[in-house]
mmCIF file of C-alpha atoms in Angstrom:
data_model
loop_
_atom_site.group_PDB
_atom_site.id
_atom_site.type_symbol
_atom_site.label_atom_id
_atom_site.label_comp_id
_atom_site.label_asym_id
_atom_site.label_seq_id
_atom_site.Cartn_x
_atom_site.Cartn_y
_atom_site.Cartn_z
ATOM 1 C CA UNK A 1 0.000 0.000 0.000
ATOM 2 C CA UNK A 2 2.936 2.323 0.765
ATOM 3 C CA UNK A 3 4.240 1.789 -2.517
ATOM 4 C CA UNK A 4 1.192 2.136 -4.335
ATOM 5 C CA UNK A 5 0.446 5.482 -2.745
ATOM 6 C CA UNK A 6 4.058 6.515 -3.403
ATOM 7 C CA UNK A 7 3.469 6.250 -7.058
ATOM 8 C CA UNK A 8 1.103 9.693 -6.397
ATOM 9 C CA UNK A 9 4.707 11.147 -5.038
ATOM 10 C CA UNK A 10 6.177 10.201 -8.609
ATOM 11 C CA UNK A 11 3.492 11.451 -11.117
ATOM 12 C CA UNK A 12 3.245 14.960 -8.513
ATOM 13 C CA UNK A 13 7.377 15.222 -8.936
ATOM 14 C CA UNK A 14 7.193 14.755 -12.798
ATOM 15 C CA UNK A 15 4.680 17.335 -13.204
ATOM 16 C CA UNK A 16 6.279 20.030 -11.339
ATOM 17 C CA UNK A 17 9.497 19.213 -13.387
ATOM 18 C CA UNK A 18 8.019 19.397 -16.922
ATOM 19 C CA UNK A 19 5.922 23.080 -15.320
ATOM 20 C CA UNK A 20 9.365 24.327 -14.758
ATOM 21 C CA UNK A 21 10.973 23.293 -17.810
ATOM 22 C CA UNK A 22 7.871 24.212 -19.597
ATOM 23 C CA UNK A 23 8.267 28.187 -18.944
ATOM 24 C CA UNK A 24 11.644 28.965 -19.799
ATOM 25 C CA UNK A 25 10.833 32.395 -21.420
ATOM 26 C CA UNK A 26 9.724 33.689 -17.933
ATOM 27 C CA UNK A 27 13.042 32.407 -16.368
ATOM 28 C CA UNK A 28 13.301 35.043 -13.779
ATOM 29 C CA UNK A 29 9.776 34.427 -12.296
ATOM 30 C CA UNK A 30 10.443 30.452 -12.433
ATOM 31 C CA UNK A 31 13.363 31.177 -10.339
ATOM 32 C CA UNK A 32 11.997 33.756 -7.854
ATOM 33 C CA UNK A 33 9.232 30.913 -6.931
ATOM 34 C CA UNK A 34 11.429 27.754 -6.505
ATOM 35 C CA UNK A 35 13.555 30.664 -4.332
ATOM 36 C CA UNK A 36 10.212 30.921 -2.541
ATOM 37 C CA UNK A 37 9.637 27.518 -2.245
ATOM 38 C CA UNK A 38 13.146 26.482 -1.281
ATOM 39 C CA UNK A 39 13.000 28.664 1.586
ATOM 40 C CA UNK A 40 9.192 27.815 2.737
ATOM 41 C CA UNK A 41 10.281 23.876 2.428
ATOM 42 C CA UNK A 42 13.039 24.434 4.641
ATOM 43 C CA UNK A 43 11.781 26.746 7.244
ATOM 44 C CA UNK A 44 7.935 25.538 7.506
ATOM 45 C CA UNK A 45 8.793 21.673 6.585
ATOM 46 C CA UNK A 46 12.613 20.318 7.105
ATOM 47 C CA UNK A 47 13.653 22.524 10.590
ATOM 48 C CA UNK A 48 10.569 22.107 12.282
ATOM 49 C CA UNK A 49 10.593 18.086 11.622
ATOM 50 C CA UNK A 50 14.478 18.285 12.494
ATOM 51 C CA UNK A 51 14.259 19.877 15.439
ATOM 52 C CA UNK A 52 11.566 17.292 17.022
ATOM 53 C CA UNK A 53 13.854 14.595 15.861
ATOM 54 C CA UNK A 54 17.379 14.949 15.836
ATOM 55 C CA UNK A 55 17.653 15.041 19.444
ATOM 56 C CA UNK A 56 18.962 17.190 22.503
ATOM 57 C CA UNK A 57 21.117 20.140 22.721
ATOM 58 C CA UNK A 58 24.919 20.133 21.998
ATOM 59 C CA UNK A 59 26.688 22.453 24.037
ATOM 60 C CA UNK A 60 23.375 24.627 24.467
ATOM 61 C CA UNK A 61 22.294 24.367 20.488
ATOM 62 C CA UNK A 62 19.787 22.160 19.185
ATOM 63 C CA UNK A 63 22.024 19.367 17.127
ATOM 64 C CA UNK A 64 19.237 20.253 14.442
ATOM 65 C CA UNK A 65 20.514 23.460 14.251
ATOM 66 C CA UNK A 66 24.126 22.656 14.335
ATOM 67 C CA UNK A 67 23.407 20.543 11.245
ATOM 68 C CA UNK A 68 21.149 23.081 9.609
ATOM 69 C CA UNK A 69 24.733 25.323 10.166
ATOM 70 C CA UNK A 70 26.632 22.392 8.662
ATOM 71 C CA UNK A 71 25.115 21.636 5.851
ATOM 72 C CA UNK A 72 24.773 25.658 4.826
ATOM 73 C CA UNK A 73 29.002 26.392 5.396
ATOM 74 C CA UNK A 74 29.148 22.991 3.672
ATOM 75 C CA UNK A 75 27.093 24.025 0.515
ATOM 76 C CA UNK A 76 29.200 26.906 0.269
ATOM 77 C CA UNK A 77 32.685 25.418 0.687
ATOM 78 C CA UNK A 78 32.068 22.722 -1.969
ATOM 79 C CA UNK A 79 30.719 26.044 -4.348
ATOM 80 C CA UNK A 80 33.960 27.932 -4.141
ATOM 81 C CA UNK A 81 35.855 24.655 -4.407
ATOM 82 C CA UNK A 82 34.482 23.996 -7.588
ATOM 83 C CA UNK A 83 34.651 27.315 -8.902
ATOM 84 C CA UNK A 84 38.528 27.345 -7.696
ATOM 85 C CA UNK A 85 38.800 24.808 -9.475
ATOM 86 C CA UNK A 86 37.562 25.590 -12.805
ATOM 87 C CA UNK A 87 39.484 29.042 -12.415
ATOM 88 C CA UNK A 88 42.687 27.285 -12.530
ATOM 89 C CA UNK A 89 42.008 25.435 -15.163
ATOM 90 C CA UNK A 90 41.188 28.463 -17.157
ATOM 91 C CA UNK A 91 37.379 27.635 -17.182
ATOM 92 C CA UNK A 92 34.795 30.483 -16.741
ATOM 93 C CA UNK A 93 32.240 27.848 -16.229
ATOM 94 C CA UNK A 94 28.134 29.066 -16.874
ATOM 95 C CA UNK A 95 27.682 32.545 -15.779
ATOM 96 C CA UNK A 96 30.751 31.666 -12.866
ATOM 97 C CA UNK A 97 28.592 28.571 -12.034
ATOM 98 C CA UNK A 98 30.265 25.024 -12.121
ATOM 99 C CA UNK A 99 27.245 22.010 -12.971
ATOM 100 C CA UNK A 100 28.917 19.945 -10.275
ATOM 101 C CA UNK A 101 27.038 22.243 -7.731
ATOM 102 C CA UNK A 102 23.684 21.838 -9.675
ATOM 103 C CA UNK A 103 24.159 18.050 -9.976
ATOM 104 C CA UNK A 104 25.299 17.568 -6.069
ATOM 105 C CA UNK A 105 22.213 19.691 -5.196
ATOM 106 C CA UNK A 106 19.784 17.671 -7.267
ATOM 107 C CA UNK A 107 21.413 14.458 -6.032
ATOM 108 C CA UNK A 108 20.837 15.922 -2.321
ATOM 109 C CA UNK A 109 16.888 16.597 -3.819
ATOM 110 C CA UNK A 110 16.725 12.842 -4.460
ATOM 111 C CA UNK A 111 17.930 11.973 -1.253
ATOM 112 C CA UNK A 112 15.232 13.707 0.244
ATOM 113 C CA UNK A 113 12.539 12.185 -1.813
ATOM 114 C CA UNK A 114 13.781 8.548 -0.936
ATOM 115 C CA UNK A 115 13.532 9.995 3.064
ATOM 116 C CA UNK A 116 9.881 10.884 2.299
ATOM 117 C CA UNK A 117 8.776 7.781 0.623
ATOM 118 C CA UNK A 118 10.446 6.236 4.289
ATOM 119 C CA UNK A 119 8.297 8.786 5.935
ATOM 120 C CA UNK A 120 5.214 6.942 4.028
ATOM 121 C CA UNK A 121 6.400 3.587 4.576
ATOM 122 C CA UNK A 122 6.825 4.449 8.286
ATOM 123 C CA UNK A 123 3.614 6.097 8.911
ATOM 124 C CA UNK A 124 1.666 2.915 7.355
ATOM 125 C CA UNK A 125 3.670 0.886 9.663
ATOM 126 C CA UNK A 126 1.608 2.826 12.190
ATOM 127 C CA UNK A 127 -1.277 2.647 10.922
ATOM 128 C CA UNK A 128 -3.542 3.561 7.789
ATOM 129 C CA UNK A 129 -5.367 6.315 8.699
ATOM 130 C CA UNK A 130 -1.374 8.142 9.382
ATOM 131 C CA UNK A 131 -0.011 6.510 5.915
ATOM 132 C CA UNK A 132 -2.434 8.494 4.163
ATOM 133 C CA UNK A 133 -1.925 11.771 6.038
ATOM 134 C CA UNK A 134 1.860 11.232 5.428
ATOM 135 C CA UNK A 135 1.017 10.422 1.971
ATOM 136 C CA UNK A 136 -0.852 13.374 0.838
ATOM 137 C CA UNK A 137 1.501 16.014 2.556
ATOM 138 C CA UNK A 138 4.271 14.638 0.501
ATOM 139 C CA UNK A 139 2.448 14.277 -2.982
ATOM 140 C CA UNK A 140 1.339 18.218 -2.273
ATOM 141 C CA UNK A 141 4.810 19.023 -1.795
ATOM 142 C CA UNK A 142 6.875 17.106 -4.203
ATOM 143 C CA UNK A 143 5.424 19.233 -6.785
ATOM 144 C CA UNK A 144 7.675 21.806 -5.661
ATOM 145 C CA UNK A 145 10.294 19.582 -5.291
ATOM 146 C CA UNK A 146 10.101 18.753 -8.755
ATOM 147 C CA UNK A 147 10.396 21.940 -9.911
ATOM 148 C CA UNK A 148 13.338 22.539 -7.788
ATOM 149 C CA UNK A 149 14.756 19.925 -8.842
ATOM 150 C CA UNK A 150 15.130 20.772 -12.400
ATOM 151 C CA UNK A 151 15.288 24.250 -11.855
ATOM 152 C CA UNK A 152 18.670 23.860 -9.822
ATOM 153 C CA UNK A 153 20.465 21.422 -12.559
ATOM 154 C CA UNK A 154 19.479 24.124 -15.183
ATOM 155 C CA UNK A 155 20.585 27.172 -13.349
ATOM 156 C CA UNK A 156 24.203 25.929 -12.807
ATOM 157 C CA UNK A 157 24.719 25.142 -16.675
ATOM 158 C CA UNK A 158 23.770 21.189 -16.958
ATOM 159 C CA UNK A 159 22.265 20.087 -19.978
ATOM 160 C CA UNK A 160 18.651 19.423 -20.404
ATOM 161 C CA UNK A 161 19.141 15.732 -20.357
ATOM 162 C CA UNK A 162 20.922 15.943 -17.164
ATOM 163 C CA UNK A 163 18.176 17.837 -15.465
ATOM 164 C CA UNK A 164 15.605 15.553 -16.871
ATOM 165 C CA UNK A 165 17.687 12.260 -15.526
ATOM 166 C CA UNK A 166 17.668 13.990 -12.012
ATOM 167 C CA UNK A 167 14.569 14.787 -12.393
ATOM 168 C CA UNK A 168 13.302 11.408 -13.123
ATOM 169 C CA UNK A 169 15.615 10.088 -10.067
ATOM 170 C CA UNK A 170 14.071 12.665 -7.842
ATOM 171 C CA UNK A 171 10.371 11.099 -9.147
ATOM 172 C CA UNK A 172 11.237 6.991 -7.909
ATOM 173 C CA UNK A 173 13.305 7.852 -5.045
ATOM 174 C CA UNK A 174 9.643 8.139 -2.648
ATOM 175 C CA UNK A 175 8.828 4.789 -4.437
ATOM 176 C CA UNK A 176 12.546 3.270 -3.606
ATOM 177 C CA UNK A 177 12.333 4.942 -0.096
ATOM 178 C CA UNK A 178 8.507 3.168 0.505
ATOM 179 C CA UNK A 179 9.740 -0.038 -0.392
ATOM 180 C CA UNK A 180 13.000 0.132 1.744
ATOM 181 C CA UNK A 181 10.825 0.266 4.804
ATOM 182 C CA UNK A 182 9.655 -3.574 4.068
ATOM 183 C CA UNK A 183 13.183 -4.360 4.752
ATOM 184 C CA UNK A 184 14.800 -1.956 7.690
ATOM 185 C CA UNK A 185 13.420 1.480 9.392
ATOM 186 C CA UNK A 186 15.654 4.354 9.663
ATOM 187 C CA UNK A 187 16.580 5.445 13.307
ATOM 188 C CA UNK A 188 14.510 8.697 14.279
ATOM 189 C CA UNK A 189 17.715 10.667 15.165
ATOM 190 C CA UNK A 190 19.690 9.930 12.088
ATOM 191 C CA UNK A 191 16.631 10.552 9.966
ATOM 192 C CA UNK A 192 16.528 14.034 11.750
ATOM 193 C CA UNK A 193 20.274 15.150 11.734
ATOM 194 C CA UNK A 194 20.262 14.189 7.804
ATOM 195 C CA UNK A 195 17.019 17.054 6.999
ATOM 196 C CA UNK A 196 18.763 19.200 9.022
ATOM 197 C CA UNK A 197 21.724 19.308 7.444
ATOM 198 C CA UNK A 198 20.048 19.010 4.066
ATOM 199 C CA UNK A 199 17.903 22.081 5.127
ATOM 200 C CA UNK A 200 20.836 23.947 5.591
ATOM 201 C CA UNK A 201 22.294 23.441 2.234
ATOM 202 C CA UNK A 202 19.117 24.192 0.371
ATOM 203 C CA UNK A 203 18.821 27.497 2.541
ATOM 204 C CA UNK A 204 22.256 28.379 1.124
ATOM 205 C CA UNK A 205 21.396 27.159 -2.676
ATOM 206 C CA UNK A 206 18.051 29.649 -2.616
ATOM 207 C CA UNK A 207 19.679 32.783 -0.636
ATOM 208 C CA UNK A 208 23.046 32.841 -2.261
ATOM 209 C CA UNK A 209 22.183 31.735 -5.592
ATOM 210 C CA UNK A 210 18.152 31.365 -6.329
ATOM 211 C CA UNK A 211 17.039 34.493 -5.280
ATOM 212 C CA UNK A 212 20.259 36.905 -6.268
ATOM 213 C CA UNK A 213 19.754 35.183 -10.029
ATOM 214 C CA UNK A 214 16.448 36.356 -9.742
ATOM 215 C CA UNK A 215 16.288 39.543 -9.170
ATOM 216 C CA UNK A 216 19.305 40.271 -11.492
ATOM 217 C CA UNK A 217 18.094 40.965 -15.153
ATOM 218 C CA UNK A 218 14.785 41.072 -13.858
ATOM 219 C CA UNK A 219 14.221 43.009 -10.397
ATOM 220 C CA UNK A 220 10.307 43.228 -11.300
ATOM 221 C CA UNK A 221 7.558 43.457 -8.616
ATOM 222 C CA UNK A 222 6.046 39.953 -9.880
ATOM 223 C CA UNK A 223 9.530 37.896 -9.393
ATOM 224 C CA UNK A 224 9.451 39.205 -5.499
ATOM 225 C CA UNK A 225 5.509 38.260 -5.190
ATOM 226 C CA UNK A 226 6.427 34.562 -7.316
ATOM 227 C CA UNK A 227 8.866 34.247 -4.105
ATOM 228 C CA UNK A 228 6.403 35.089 -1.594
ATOM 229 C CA UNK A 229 3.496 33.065 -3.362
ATOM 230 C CA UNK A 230 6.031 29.695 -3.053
ATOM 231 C CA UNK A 231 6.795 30.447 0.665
ATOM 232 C CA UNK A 232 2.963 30.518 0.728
ATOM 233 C CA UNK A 233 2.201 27.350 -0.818
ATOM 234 C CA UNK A 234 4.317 25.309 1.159
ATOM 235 C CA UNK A 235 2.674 26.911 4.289
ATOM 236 C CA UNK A 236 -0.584 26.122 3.009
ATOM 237 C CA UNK A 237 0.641 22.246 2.483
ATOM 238 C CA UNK A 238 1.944 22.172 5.673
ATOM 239 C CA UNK A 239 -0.921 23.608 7.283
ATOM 240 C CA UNK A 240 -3.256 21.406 5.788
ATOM 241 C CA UNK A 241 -0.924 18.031 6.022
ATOM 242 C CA UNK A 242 -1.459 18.915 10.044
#
């Protein structure tokens, strides 16, 4: 049943992949929302779910913090790495953007989607009634994470095809994750250290890079109300998924 339901996750993913590759002449408001939506998944959805899971304090700061803090300084190391990197060698890259960063971002996308199809998996082991609560809050939000998905390979310079394998990854992984939870569960605490330090790097990827792309050819009124109308959404999903 897990499985089955996760196939909703897939088919929601897909669709908010081909909306964002479908609207390419309006890159600028694409952009400003998955910015948006970035920041309203990992304020309203990842830190609040890390927090009640990763455990106590470490030296007086929530580990889920700590990890949130890790993940962001980590995002940004492995940038300027890469873009060190391709200076030496004489490249200028896309726009001073290396597609390593896009892929390792997408690839940190899937890995979220596989912990929400364990999220499903788990919450049917509980019971029905939670399994489809579970469900639905992650179908309603893996629209978005669709779209982020291939909007982040694309911004940093990777091919279509690349964006469209990630983004076909980032569709199963719910389905993989659902049907890993007939086999093993994933302790609570890991499961809650790893969104917080995902959380963190996707804050960094839509404040440092998202948003700032945004607004740059195009600092229009409707690109800043695109952001706010994706923090929005994912406050209405959450809201609802309560």
């Amino acid at each position: 049943m897990a499985v089955f339901v996760a196939l909703g996750a897939f088919v929601m993913t897909l669709l908010g992949g081909w909306t964002a590759g479908r609207v390419t002449d309006r890159r600028h408001l694409v952009l400003g929302l998955a910015g948006g939506l970035m920041l309203g998944v990992v304020g309203l959805d990842l830190l609040p779910e890390a927090l009640e899971a990763a455990g106590g304090p470490v030296f007086g700061v929530p580990a889920a913090l700590l990890l949130t803090v890790a993940g962001f300084l980590f995002a940004h190391v492995v940038e300027r790495l890469l873009a060190l990197r391709q200076a030496a060698h004489g490249a200028d890259g896309h726009g001073g953007r290396t597609p390593e960063v896009g892929l390792t971002a997408a690839a940190a996308m899937v890995g979220h989607s596989a912990m929400d199809g364990v999220a499903i998996g788990a919450a049917f082991q509980v019971g029905g009634g939670m399994g489809v609560a579970v469900a639905l809050a992650v179908i309603a939000h893996d629209f978005a994470d669709g779209f982020n998905t291939y909007t982040i390979t694309r911004l940093y310079g990777n091919a279509r095809r690349r964006a469209l394998a990630m983004l076909f990854a980032d569709a199963a992984a719910p389905v993989v994750g659902a049907a890993s939870t007939l086999l093993f569960t994933i302790p609570e605490q890991l499961l809650g250290g790893y969104l917080g330090f995902f959380g963190g790097a996707l804050l960094y990827l839509a404040a440092a890079e998202i948003l700032p792309e945004a607004h740059h050819d195009h600092p229009a009124r409707s690109t800043l109300l695109c952001t706010i109308a994706g923090a929005g959404f994912i406050w209405l999903v959450v809201g609802l998924s309560e």
